[in-house]
XYZ file of N, CA, C and O in Angstrom:
348
model
N -4.205 -60.547 -6.846
C -5.277 -60.154 -5.850
C -4.778 -59.147 -5.249
O -3.870 -59.370 -4.114
N -5.254 -57.928 -5.030
C -4.821 -56.551 -4.480
C -5.102 -56.835 -2.841
O -6.357 -57.545 -2.359
N -4.489 -56.692 -2.039
C -4.240 -56.531 -0.991
C -5.383 -55.417 -0.012
O -5.959 -54.685 -1.035
N -5.948 -55.905 0.922
C -6.803 -54.924 1.821
C -6.422 -53.135 1.827
O -7.204 -52.911 1.394
N -5.537 -52.794 2.039
C -4.790 -51.590 1.858
C -4.791 -50.793 0.516
O -5.400 -49.649 0.031
N -4.618 -51.870 -0.768
C -4.909 -51.324 -1.882
C -6.160 -51.051 -2.589
O -6.847 -50.098 -2.996
N -7.090 -51.795 -1.749
C -8.689 -51.997 -1.743
C -9.170 -50.544 -1.258
O -9.915 -49.843 -1.600
N -8.606 -50.320 0.157
C -9.220 -49.214 0.549
C -8.514 -48.016 -0.202
O -9.503 -46.914 0.200
N -7.153 -48.140 -0.630
C -6.634 -46.855 -1.374
C -7.692 -46.527 -2.625
O -8.006 -45.628 -2.855
N -8.136 -47.587 -3.195
C -8.706 -47.306 -4.201
C -10.430 -46.994 -3.824
O -11.201 -46.302 -4.310
N -11.186 -47.154 -2.695
C -12.278 -46.963 -2.269
C -12.411 -45.726 -1.812
O -13.016 -44.948 -1.986
N -10.997 -44.740 -1.095
C -10.755 -43.408 -0.782
C -10.918 -42.724 -2.361
O -11.942 -41.729 -2.056
N -10.095 -42.690 -3.435
C -10.030 -42.152 -4.709
C -11.375 -42.364 -5.106
O -11.733 -41.252 -5.143
N -12.368 -43.572 -5.209
C -13.476 -43.308 -5.546
C -14.495 -42.435 -4.908
O -15.097 -41.782 -5.599
N -14.371 -42.511 -3.474
C -14.966 -41.538 -2.841
C -14.899 -40.240 -2.954
O -15.783 -39.561 -3.125
N -13.521 -39.596 -3.119
C -13.167 -38.567 -3.336
C -13.992 -38.203 -4.427
O -14.218 -36.701 -4.789
N -13.453 -39.032 -5.387
C -14.115 -38.798 -7.019
C -15.855 -38.487 -6.695
O -16.107 -37.313 -7.454
N -16.072 -39.345 -6.051
C -17.764 -39.204 -6.212
C -18.203 -37.895 -5.267
O -19.124 -37.364 -5.809
N -17.633 -37.455 -4.312
C -18.057 -36.284 -3.799
C -17.912 -35.317 -4.460
O -18.671 -34.164 -4.852
N -16.717 -35.025 -5.013
C -16.569 -33.862 -6.255
C -17.380 -34.021 -7.122
O -18.036 -33.086 -7.547
N -17.914 -35.171 -7.955
C -18.662 -34.948 -9.024
C -20.003 -34.755 -8.747
O -20.862 -33.763 -9.051
N -20.443 -35.165 -7.082
C -21.518 -34.304 -6.827
C -21.637 -33.058 -6.471
O -22.618 -32.483 -6.328
N -20.904 -32.506 -6.150
C -20.655 -31.284 -5.361
C -20.693 -30.544 -6.576
O -21.455 -29.577 -7.023
N -20.157 -31.033 -7.930
C -20.364 -30.127 -9.034
C -21.509 -30.203 -9.701
O -22.153 -29.308 -10.416
N -22.146 -31.470 -9.377
C -23.574 -31.641 -10.317
C -24.536 -30.266 -9.407
O -25.632 -29.737 -10.219
N -24.603 -30.739 -8.254
C -24.984 -29.360 -7.294
C -25.085 -28.157 -7.588
O -25.945 -27.275 -7.885
N -23.783 -27.891 -8.064
C -23.489 -26.135 -8.137
C -23.952 -26.046 -9.525
O -24.399 -24.892 -9.685
N -23.848 -26.873 -10.797
C -25.006 -26.724 -11.971
C -25.706 -26.695 -11.566
O -26.456 -25.727 -12.364
N -26.976 -27.578 -10.766
C -27.982 -27.027 -10.984
C -28.433 -25.955 -10.092
O -29.616 -25.316 -10.419
N -27.908 -25.781 -9.097
C -27.932 -24.447 -8.187
C -27.879 -23.127 -9.397
O -28.552 -21.809 -9.164
N -26.731 -22.951 -9.985
C -26.560 -22.143 -11.119
C -27.386 -22.107 -11.998
O -27.968 -20.966 -12.561
N -28.502 -23.132 -12.242
C -29.257 -22.912 -13.285
C -30.482 -22.567 -12.489
O -31.170 -21.479 -13.174
N -30.651 -22.636 -11.317
C -31.614 -22.030 -10.871
C -31.659 -20.646 -10.453
O -32.863 -20.221 -10.121
N -30.357 -20.319 -10.556
C -30.392 -18.877 -10.397
C -30.860 -18.046 -11.528
O -31.358 -16.636 -11.297
N -31.131 -18.259 -12.759
C -31.841 -17.879 -13.406
C -33.445 -17.827 -13.330
O -34.130 -17.419 -14.389
N -33.681 -18.321 -12.628
C -35.413 -18.622 -12.154
C -36.094 -17.116 -12.318
O -35.469 -16.236 -11.641
N -37.277 -16.567 -12.830
C -38.113 -15.489 -12.148
C -38.395 -15.284 -10.735
O -38.693 -14.346 -10.342
N -38.371 -16.565 -10.196
C -38.996 -16.831 -8.707
C -37.809 -16.409 -7.653
O -36.796 -16.557 -7.829
N -37.752 -14.970 -7.121
C -36.925 -14.656 -6.066
C -36.431 -15.602 -4.793
O -35.466 -15.646 -4.457
N -37.481 -16.447 -4.703
C -37.072 -17.221 -3.353
C -36.393 -18.447 -3.812
O -35.262 -18.800 -3.277
N -36.419 -18.886 -5.048
C -35.471 -19.789 -5.741
C -34.211 -19.211 -6.048
O -32.996 -20.193 -5.838
N -34.124 -18.118 -6.564
C -32.460 -17.350 -6.599
C -32.139 -17.417 -5.419
O -31.058 -17.844 -5.546
N -32.741 -17.202 -4.224
C -32.224 -16.831 -2.903
C -31.722 -18.078 -2.349
O -30.290 -18.339 -2.394
N -32.365 -19.394 -2.551
C -32.043 -20.431 -2.275
C -30.656 -21.327 -2.916
O -29.925 -21.682 -2.156
N -31.021 -20.924 -4.125
C -30.018 -21.396 -5.064
C -28.313 -20.770 -4.664
O -27.473 -21.543 -4.614
N -28.236 -19.332 -4.448
C -27.056 -18.753 -4.091
C -26.579 -19.326 -2.617
O -25.659 -19.399 -2.213
N -28.023 -19.594 -1.586
C -27.352 -20.281 -0.530
C -26.862 -21.643 -0.690
O -25.496 -21.918 -0.193
N -27.181 -22.316 -1.572
C -26.635 -23.862 -1.788
C -25.585 -23.601 -2.642
O -24.603 -24.482 -2.218
N -24.940 -22.590 -3.290
C -23.814 -22.235 -3.962
C -22.836 -22.346 -2.794
O -21.845 -22.728 -2.549
N -23.261 -21.236 -1.979
C -22.241 -21.207 -0.627
C -22.167 -22.158 0.185
O -20.825 -22.311 0.628
N -23.224 -23.160 0.428
C -23.085 -24.430 1.524
C -22.112 -25.596 0.716
O -21.127 -26.101 1.278
N -22.241 -25.368 -0.887
C -21.310 -26.481 -1.426
C -19.886 -25.896 -1.376
O -19.020 -27.084 -1.176
N -20.088 -24.837 -1.789
C -18.324 -24.377 -1.712
C -17.589 -24.381 -0.180
O -16.739 -24.875 -0.200
N -18.649 -24.527 0.971
C -17.872 -24.782 2.270
C -17.824 -25.862 2.207
O -16.404 -26.332 3.048
N -18.610 -26.955 1.876
C -18.553 -28.585 1.936
C -16.700 -28.682 1.301
O -16.154 -29.556 2.071
N -17.025 -28.561 0.183
C -15.776 -28.515 -0.740
C -14.640 -28.438 -0.294
O -13.390 -28.950 -0.065
N -14.557 -27.027 0.420
C -13.487 -26.613 0.859
C -13.052 -27.355 2.153
O -11.807 -27.550 2.385
N -13.928 -27.565 3.015
C -13.560 -28.757 4.190
C -12.998 -29.945 3.317
O -12.027 -30.268 4.453
N -13.769 -30.282 2.639
C -13.199 -31.947 2.265
C -11.630 -31.902 1.760
O -10.964 -32.419 1.756
N -11.340 -30.568 0.565
C -10.009 -30.162 0.037
C -9.170 -30.375 1.445
O -7.970 -30.739 1.535
N -9.690 -29.602 2.292
C -8.789 -29.122 3.446
C -8.147 -30.721 4.089
O -7.111 -30.466 4.490
N -9.031 -30.859 4.020
C -8.808 -32.511 5.247
C -8.131 -33.376 4.521
O -7.233 -34.083 4.603
N -8.117 -33.335 2.996
C -7.814 -34.221 1.950
C -6.081 -34.202 2.374
O -5.409 -34.839 2.133
N -5.774 -32.673 1.975
C -4.316 -31.936 2.099
C -3.689 -32.564 3.282
O -2.625 -32.840 3.402
N -4.500 -32.340 4.535
C -4.244 -32.616 6.010
C -3.686 -34.351 5.869
O -2.959 -34.623 6.842
N -4.391 -34.818 4.841
C -3.722 -36.454 4.838
C -2.282 -36.638 4.435
O -1.562 -37.408 5.162
N -1.720 -35.885 3.969
C -0.367 -35.790 3.476
C -0.033 -37.186 2.921
O -0.838 -38.013 2.661
N 1.275 -37.674 2.826
C 1.730 -38.787 2.253
C 1.720 -39.933 3.309
O 0.973 -39.692 4.166
N 0.950 -40.650 2.331
C 0.445 -42.024 3.195
C 1.870 -42.850 3.857
O 2.501 -42.572 3.060
N 1.737 -43.653 4.449
C 2.463 -44.286 5.076
C 3.535 -44.750 3.878
O 4.759 -45.307 3.949
N 3.082 -45.822 2.815
C 3.696 -46.147 1.736
C 4.484 -45.241 0.701
O 4.591 -45.469 -0.447
N 4.094 -44.107 0.945
C 4.862 -42.760 -0.126
C 3.811 -42.003 -0.547
O 3.663 -41.145 0.620
N 3.729 -41.671 -1.608
C 3.067 -40.331 -2.151
C 1.754 -40.439 -2.052
O 1.014 -41.571 -1.488
N 0.749 -39.223 -1.514
C -0.329 -39.143 -1.427
C -1.527 -39.548 -2.485
O -0.999 -39.400 -3.908
N -2.447 -40.164 -2.335
C -3.350 -40.668 -3.455
C -3.792 -39.532 -4.428
O -4.080 -38.655 -3.285
N -3.919 -39.520 -5.722
C -4.104 -38.452 -6.430
C -5.627 -38.850 -6.679
O -6.076 -40.130 -6.448
N -6.394 -37.866 -6.665
C -7.904 -37.816 -7.008
C -8.236 -37.663 -8.170
O -8.115 -36.560 -8.918
N -8.048 -38.418 -9.154
C -8.764 -38.273 -10.639
C -9.678 -37.428 -10.798
O -10.607 -38.148 -10.144
N -9.618 -36.659 -11.401
C -10.845 -36.104 -11.145
C -11.814 -35.883 -13.216
O -10.535 -35.768 -13.812
N -12.591 -36.753 -13.012
C -13.275 -36.892 -14.668
C -13.448 -35.754 -15.193
O -14.645 -34.900 -14.461
N -13.091 -35.110 -16.417
C -13.719 -33.997 -16.884
C -15.318 -34.232 -17.962
O -14.911 -34.662 -18.894
N -16.215 -34.858 -16.715
C -17.463 -35.047 -17.577
C -18.007 -33.921 -18.014
O -18.751 -33.238 -17.064
N -18.219 -33.378 -19.462
C -18.885 -32.300 -19.629
C -20.641 -32.960 -19.498
O -21.109 -31.456 -19.221
N -20.760 -34.277 -19.338
C -22.408 -34.152 -18.565
C -22.780 -33.699 -18.019
O -24.064 -33.513 -17.365
N -22.096 -33.322 -16.523
C -22.592 -32.707 -15.309
C -22.613 -31.315 -15.727
O -23.483 -30.827 -14.983
N -22.097 -30.946 -16.768
C -22.148 -29.269 -17.202
C -22.996 -28.817 -17.967
O -23.696 -27.952 -18.461
N -23.640 -30.156 -18.654
C -24.918 -29.868 -19.992
C -25.939 -29.564 -19.459
O -26.593 -30.300 -18.374
């Protein structure tokens, strides 16, 4: 049975992956909305892309600040190359 630290490591990786996938999905939606004929929708979608980029940059910066964990290497955040998010 995994110990508490291993479970927390797995949860952290899962959370990081979920946040990354969510930002990818929101970006994809925003880019689709940029093709709208409605100028207000295009403006809002550009703003959303900027906001998502800022959130993702902040997340990645904090992730790098974690550095090595006490037991060795930093936890890798495996990114699923899920084509369904882009379709």
